[in-house]
Short mmCIF file of C-alpha atoms in Angstrom, two decimals:
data_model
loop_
_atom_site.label_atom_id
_atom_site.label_comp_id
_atom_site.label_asym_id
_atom_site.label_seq_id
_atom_site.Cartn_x
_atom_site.Cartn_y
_atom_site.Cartn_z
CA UNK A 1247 -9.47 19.47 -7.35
CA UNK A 1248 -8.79 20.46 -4.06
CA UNK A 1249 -7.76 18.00 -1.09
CA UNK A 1250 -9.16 18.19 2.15
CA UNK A 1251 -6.65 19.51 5.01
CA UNK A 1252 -6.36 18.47 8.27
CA UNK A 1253 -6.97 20.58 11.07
CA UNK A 1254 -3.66 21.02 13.31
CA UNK A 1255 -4.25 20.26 17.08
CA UNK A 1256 -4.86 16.68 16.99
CA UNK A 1257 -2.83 13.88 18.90
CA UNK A 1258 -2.17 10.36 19.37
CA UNK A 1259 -1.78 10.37 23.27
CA UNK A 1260 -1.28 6.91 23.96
CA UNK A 1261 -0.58 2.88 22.72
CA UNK A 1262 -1.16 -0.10 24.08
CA UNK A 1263 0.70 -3.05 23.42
CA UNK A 1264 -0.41 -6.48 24.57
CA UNK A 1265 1.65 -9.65 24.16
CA UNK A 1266 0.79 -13.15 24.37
CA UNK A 1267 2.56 -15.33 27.00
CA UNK A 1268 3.70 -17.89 24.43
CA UNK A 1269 6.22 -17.69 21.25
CA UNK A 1270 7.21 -20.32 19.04
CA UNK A 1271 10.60 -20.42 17.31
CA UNK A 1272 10.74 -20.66 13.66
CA UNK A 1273 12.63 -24.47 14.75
CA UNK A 1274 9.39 -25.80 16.78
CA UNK A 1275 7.52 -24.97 14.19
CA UNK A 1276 9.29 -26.21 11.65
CA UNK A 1277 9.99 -29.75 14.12
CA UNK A 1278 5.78 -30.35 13.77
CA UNK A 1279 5.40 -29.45 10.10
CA UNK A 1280 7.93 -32.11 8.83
CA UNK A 1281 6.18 -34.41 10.86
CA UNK A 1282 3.15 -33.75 9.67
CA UNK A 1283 4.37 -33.83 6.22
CA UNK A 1284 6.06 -37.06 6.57
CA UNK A 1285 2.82 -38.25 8.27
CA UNK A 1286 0.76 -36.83 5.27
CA UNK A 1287 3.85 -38.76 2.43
CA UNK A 1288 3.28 -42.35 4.04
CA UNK A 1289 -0.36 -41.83 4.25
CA UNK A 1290 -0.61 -40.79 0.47
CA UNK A 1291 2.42 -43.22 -0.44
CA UNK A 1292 0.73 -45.19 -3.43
CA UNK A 1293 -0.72 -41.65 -4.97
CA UNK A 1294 2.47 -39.76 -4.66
CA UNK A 1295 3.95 -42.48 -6.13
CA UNK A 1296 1.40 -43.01 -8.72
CA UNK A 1297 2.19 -38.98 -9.46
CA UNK A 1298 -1.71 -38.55 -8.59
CA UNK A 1299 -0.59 -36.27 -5.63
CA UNK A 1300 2.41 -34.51 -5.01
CA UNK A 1301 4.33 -34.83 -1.34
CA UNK A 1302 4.75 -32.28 0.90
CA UNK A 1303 8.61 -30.74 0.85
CA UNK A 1304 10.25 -30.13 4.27
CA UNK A 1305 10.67 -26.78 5.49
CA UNK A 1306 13.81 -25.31 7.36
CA UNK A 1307 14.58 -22.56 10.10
CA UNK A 1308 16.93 -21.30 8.06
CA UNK A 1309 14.40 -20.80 4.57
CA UNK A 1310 12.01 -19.11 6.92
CA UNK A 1311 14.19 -16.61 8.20
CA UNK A 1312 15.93 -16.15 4.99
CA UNK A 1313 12.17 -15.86 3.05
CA UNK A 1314 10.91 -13.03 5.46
CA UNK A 1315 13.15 -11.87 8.48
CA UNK A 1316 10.81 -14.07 10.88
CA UNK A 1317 12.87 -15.86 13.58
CA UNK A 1318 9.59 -16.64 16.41
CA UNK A 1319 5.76 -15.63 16.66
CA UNK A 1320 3.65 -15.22 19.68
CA UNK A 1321 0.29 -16.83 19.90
CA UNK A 1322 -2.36 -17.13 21.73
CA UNK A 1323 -2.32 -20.98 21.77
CA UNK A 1324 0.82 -23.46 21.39
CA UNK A 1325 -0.24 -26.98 21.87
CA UNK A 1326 -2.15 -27.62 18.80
CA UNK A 1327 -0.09 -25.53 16.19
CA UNK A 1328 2.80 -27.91 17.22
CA UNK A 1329 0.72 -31.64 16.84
CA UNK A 1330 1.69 -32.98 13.65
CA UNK A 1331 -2.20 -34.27 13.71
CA UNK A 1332 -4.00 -31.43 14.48
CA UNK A 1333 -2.06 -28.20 13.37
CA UNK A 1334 -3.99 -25.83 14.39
CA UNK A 1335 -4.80 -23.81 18.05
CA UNK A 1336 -7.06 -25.09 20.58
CA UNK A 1337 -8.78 -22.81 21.38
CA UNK A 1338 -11.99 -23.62 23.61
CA UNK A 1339 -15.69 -22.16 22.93
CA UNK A 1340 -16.88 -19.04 24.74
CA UNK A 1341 -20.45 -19.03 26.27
CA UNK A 1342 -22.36 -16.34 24.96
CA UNK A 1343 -22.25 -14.30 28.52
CA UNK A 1344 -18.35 -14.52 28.91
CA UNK A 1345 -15.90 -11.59 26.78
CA UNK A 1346 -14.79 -13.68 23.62
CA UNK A 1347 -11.05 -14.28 22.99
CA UNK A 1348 -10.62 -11.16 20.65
CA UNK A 1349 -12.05 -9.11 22.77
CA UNK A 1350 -10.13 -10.03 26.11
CA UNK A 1351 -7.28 -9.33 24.19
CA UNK A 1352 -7.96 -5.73 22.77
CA UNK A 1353 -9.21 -5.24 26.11
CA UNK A 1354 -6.09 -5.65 27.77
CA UNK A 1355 -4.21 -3.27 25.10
CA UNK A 1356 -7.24 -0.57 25.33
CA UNK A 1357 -6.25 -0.92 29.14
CA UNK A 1358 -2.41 0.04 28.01
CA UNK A 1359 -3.06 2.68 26.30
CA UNK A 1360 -5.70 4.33 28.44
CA UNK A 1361 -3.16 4.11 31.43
CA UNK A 1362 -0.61 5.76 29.33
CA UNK A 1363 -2.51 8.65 27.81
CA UNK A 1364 -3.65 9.37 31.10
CA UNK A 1365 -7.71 8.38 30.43
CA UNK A 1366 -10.88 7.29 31.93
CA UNK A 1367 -13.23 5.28 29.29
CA UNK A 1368 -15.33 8.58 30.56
CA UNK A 1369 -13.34 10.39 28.74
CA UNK A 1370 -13.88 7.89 25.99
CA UNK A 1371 -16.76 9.04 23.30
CA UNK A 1372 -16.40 6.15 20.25
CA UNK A 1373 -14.47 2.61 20.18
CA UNK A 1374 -13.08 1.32 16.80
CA UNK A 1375 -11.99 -2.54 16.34
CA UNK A 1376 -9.63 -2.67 12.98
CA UNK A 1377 -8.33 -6.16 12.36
CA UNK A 1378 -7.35 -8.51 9.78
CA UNK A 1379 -9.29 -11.00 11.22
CA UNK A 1380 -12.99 -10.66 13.36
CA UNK A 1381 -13.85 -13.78 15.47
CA UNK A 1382 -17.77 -12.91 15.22
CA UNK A 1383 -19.82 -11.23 12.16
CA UNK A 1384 -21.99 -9.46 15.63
CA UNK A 1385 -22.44 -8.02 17.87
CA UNK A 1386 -19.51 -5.94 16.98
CA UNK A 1387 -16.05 -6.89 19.08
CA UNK A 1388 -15.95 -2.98 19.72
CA UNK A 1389 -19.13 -2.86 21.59
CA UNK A 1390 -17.95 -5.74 23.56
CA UNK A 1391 -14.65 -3.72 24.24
CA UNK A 1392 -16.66 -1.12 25.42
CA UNK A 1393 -19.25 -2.40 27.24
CA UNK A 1394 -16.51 -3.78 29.08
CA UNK A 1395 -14.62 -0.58 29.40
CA UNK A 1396 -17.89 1.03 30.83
CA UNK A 1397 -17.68 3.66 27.77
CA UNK A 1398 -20.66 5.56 26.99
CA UNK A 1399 -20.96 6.33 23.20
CA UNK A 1400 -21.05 3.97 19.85
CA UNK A 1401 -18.52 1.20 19.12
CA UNK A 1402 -17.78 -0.63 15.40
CA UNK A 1403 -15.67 -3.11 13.93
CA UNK A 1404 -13.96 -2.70 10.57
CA UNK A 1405 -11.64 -4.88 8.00
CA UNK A 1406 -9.37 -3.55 6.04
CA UNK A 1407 -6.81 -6.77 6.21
CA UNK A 1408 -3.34 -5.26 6.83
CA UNK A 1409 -4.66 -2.14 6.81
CA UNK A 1410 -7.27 -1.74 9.29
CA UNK A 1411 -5.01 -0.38 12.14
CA UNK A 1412 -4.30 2.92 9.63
CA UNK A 1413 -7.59 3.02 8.20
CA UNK A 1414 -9.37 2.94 11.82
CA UNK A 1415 -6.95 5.77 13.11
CA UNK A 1416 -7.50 7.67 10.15
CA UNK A 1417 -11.08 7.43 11.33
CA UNK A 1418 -10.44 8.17 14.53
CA UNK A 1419 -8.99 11.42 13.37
CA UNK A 1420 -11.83 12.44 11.07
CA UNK A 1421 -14.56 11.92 14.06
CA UNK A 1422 -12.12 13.99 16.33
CA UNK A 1423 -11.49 16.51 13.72
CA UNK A 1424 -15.47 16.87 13.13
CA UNK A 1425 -16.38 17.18 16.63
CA UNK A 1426 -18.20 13.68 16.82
CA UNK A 1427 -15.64 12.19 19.72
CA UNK A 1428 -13.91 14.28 22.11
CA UNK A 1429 -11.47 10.97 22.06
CA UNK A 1430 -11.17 7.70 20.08
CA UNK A 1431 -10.16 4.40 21.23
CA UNK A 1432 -8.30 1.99 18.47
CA UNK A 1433 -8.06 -1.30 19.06
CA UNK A 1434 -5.96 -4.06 16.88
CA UNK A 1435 -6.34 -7.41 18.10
CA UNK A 1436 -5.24 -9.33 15.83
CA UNK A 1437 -6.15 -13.04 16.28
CA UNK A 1438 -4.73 -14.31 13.37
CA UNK A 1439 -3.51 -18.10 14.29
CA UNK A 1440 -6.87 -19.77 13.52
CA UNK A 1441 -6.67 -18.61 10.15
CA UNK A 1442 -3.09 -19.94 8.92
CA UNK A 1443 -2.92 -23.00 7.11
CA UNK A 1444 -0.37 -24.63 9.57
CA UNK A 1445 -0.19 -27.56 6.67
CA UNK A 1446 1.37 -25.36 3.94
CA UNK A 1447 4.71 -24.67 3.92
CA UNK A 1448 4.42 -22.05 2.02
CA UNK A 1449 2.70 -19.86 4.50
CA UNK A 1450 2.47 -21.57 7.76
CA UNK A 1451 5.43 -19.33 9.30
CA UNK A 1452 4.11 -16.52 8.57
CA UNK A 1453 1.10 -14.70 11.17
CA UNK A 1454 1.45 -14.04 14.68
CA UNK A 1455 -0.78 -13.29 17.76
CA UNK A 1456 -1.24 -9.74 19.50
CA UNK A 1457 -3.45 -6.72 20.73
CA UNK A 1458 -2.29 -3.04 20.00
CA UNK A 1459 -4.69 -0.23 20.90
CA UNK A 1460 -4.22 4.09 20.61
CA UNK A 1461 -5.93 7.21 21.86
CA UNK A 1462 -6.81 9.64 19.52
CA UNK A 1463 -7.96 13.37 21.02
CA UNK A 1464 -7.15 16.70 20.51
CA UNK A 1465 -4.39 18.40 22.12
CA UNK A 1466 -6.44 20.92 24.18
CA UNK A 1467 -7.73 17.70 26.13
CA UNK A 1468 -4.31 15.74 26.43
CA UNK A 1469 -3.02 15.43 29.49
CA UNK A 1470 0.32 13.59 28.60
CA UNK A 1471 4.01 15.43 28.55
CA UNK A 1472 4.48 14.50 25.01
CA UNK A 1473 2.16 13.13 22.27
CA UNK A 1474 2.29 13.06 18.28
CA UNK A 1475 0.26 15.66 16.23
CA UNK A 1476 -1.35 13.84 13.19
CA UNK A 1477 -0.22 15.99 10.70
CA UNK A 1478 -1.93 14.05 7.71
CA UNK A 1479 -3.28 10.41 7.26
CA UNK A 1480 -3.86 9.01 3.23
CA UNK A 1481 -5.25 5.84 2.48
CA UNK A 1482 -5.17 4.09 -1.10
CA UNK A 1483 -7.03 0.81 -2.10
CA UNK A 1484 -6.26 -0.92 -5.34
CA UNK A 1485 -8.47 -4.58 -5.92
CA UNK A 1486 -5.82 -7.45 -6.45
CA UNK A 1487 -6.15 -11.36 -5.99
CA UNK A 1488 -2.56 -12.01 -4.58
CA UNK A 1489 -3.14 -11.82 -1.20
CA UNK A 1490 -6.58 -13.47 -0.32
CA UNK A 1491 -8.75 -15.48 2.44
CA UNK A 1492 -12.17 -16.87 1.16
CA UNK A 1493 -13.24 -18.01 4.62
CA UNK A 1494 -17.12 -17.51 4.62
CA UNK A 1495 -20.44 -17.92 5.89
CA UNK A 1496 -21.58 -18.55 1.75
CA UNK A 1497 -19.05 -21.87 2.16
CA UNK A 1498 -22.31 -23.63 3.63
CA UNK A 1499 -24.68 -22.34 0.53
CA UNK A 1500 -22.11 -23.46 -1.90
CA UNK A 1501 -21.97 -27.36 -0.67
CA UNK A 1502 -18.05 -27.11 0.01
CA UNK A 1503 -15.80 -27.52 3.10
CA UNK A 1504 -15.15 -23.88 4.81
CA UNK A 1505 -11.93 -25.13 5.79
CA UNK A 1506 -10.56 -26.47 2.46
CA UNK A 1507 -8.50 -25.56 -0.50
CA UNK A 1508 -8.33 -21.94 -1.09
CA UNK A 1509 -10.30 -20.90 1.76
CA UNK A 1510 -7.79 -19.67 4.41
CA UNK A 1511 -4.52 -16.97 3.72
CA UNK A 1512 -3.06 -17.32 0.83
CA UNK A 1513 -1.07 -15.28 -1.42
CA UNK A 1514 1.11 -15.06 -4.31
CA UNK A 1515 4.44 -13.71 -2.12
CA UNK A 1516 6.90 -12.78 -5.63
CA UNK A 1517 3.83 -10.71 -7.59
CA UNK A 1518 3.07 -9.02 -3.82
CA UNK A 1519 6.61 -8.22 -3.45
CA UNK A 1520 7.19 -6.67 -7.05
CA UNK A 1521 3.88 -4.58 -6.87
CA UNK A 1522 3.79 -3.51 -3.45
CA UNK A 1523 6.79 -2.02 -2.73
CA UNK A 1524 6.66 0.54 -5.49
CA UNK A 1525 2.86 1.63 -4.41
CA UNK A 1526 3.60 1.87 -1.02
CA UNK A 1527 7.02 3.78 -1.58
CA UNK A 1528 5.55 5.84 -4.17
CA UNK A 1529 2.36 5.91 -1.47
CA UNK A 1530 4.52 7.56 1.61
CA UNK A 1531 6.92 9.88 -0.49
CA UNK A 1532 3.77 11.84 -1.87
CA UNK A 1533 2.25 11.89 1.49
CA UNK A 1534 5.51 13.08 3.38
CA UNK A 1535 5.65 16.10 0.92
CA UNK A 1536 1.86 16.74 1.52
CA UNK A 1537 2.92 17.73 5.06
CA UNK A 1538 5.72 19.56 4.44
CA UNK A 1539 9.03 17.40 4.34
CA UNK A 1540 11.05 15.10 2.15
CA UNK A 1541 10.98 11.89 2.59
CA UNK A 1542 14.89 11.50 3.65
CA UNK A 1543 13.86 14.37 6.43
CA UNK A 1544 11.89 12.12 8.33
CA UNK A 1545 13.74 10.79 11.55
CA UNK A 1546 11.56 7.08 11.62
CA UNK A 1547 9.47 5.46 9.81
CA UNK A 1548 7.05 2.86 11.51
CA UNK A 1549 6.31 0.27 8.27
CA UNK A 1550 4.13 -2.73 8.11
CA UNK A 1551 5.70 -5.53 9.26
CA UNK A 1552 5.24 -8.70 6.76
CA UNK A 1553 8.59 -9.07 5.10
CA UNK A 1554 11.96 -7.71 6.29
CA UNK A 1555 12.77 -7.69 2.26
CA UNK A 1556 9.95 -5.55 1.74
CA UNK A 1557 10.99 -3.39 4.51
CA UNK A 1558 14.45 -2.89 3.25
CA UNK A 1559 13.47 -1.91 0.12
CA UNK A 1560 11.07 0.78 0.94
CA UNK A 1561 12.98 2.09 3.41
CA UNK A 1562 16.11 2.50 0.50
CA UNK A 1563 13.82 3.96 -1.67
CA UNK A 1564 12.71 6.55 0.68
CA UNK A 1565 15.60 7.27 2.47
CA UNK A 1566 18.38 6.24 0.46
CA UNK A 1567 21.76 5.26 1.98
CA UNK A 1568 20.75 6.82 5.03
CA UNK A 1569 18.15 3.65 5.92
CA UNK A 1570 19.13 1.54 8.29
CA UNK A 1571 17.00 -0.15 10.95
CA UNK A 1572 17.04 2.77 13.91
CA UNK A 1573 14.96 4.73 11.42
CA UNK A 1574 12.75 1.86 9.96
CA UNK A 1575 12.83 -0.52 13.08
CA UNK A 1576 12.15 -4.23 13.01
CA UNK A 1577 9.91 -6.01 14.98
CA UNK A 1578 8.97 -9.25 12.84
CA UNK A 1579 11.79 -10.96 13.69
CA UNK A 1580 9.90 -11.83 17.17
CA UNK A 1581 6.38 -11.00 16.66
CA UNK A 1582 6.09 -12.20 12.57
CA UNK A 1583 3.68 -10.51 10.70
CA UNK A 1584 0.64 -9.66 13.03
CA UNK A 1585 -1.62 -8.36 10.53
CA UNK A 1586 -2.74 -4.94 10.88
CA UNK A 1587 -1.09 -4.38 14.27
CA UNK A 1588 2.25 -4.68 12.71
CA UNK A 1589 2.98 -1.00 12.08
CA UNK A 1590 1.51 0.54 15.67
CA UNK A 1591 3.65 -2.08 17.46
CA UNK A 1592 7.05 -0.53 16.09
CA UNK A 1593 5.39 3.22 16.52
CA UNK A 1594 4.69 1.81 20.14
CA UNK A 1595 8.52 -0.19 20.73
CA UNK A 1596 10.24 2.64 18.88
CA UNK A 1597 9.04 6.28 19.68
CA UNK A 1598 9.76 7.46 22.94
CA UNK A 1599 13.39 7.72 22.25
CA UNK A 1600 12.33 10.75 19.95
CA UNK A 1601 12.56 13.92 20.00
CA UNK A 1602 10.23 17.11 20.60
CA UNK A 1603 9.94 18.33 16.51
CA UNK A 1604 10.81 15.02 15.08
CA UNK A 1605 8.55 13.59 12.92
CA UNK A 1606 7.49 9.81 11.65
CA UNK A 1607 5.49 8.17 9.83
CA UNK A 1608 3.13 5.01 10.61
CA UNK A 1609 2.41 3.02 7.31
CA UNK A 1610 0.87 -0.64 6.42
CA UNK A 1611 0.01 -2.30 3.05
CA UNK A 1612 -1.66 -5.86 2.22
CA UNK A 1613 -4.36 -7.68 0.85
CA UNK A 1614 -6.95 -5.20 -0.93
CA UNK A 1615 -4.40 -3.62 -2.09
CA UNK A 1616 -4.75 -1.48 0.69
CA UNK A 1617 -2.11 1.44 1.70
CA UNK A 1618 -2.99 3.76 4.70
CA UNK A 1619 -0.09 6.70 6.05
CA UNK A 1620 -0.24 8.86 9.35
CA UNK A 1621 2.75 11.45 9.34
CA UNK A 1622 3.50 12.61 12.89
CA UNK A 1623 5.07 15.43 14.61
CA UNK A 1624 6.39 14.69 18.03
CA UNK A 1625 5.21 17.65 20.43
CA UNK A 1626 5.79 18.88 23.99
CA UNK A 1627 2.73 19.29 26.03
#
């Protein structure tokens, strides 16, 4: 069977990268979950102690870091996270007239990238809103984004968990490539605080707040010095329970709390681990020699950014003893894992330095599975 090729001549011109205004270290947050926990042990003293429940363990800084790389997140929201009684964001309704949360942050990161591939949202012909999370089921967070913008066109949201950011730029490419956008706007905000269970200590470390957005056109129309050709994209999607958030509008049918057991992220971290670094290594080694180069060739890759471990690994895989973190660059450490947005914000941190005729390649992988690839060429305009 013959696989579809992509046309040469078309560019990312332009990211965005917005950043919340507050982190927390991996030590505040561990300082309110141990309270909590010892709040929830003396609460639940007589069935812990009856073995009808079982107490909650104490975390550490120094398991957290260890676990997944993560030393601080950014979010959108402090206070609450950090009250041993409430764990969990504040975050204040919206009337229906003023730009929701998610979308006055992808706003600001559309804003980024416009300014830096040199755009007008007149130039603008489609908006796409990838993300982990979506604060609304509709209107669509995209047509927000670009009513606000002023863009004239059609706007969508999709949800591909970790992978939306990929998967929306690969669609960004395809309407590009079949003449139905003269330019694509990608927005990633990722909102992902209201959905971690700030009570488990298994997970509650692990998301992060933040916005990323990119310009997709085709060279002809680029006005930048430098952009990166898409020389391929590839996306792969393989149904697993491991990683999984049964949050839900059916929650209310079924008679059950839409905030309990089961219900926000959750995965199974050592069966995600041992199956998803082979697929995705496997994933971008086939890809790279789609385009034309081996895997060891390629002067950066951008990976999803979940699990430092995970990171590592791939990177060895692919690149043997010649990975190291200048060509697989680390952002976790500060940001944690930010869903989706992971992967664009190292592409957007780590790129410039590069070269004319060097190439990378952007990469995430999560919950689905999902796995979606863009290899890119760094060109002179």
């Amino acid at each position: 069977m013959s696989k579809y090729k992509l046309p040469r001549g078309i560019v990312i011109s332009g990211t965005g990268l917005w950043t919340p205004p507050e982190s927390i270290s991996n030590q505040e947050l561990v300082a309110a979950y141990n309270a909590h926990a010892a709040l929830y042990n003396r609460k639940y003293s007589a069935e812990i102690e009856a073995g009808e429940m079982a107490p909650k363990l104490e975390s550490s800084a120094e398991f957290i870091e260890k676990a997944s790389g993560i030393k601080s997140r950014y979010v959108v929201a402090r206070e609450g996270i950090l009250d041993p009684e409430r764990m969990r964001p504040y975050l204040p309704e919206r009337a229906d007239n003023e730009l929701c949360l998610q979308a006055e942050m992808g706003l600001a990161a559309a804003k980024l990238a416009l300014e830096k591939a040199g755009k007008t949202p007149e130039d603008i012909d489609m908006v796409i809103v990838g993300a982990s999370y979506l604060q609304r089921a509709y209107p669509a967070i995209a047509i927000e984004i670009q009513a606000a913008l002023g863009v004239e066109g059609f706007a969508f949201d999709m949800e591909v968990a970790c992978s939306s950011a990929t998967f929306s730029l690969q669609r960004a490419v395809d309407a590009v490539a079949s003449g139905s956008a003269r330019a694509v706007l990608v927005v990633n905000p990722e909102l992902a605080s209201p959905q971690i269970d700030f009570t488990d200590r298994d997970s509650h470390f692990i998301f992060g707040d933040v916005a990323v957005a990119s310009v997709v056109e085709r060279r002809e129309s680029c006005t930048a010095d430098t952009a990166w050709e898409v020389l391929g994209t590839k996306a792969q999607t393989v149904f697993s329970n491991n990683i999984r958030s049964n949050f839900g509008y059916t929650a209310r049918a079924a008679d059950v709390d839409p905030f309990g057991p089961g219900k926000l992220f959750r995965q199974n971290g050592r069966r995600v681990f041992k199956e998803v670094c082979p697929m995705a290594a496997a994933h971008i080694e086939a890809h790279v020699r789609e385009t034309g180069s081996e895997p060891a060739e390629v002067r950066r890759y951008w990976l999803h950014q979940a699990n430092i471990n995970m990171n590592n690994l791939i990177a060895k895989k692919l690149m043997g003893d010649g990975a190291n973190a200048e060509r697989a660059p680390i952002v976790l450490d500060r940001y944690a894992n930010t869903g989706c947005a992971g992967s664009v914000i190292a592409f957007n941190l780590h790129s410039d330095d590069l070269q004319p005729g060097d190439r990378g390649v952007i990469c995430s992988f999560g919950a689905g599975y999902s796995i979606g690839s863009l290899v890119l060429e760094k060109i002179s305009l």
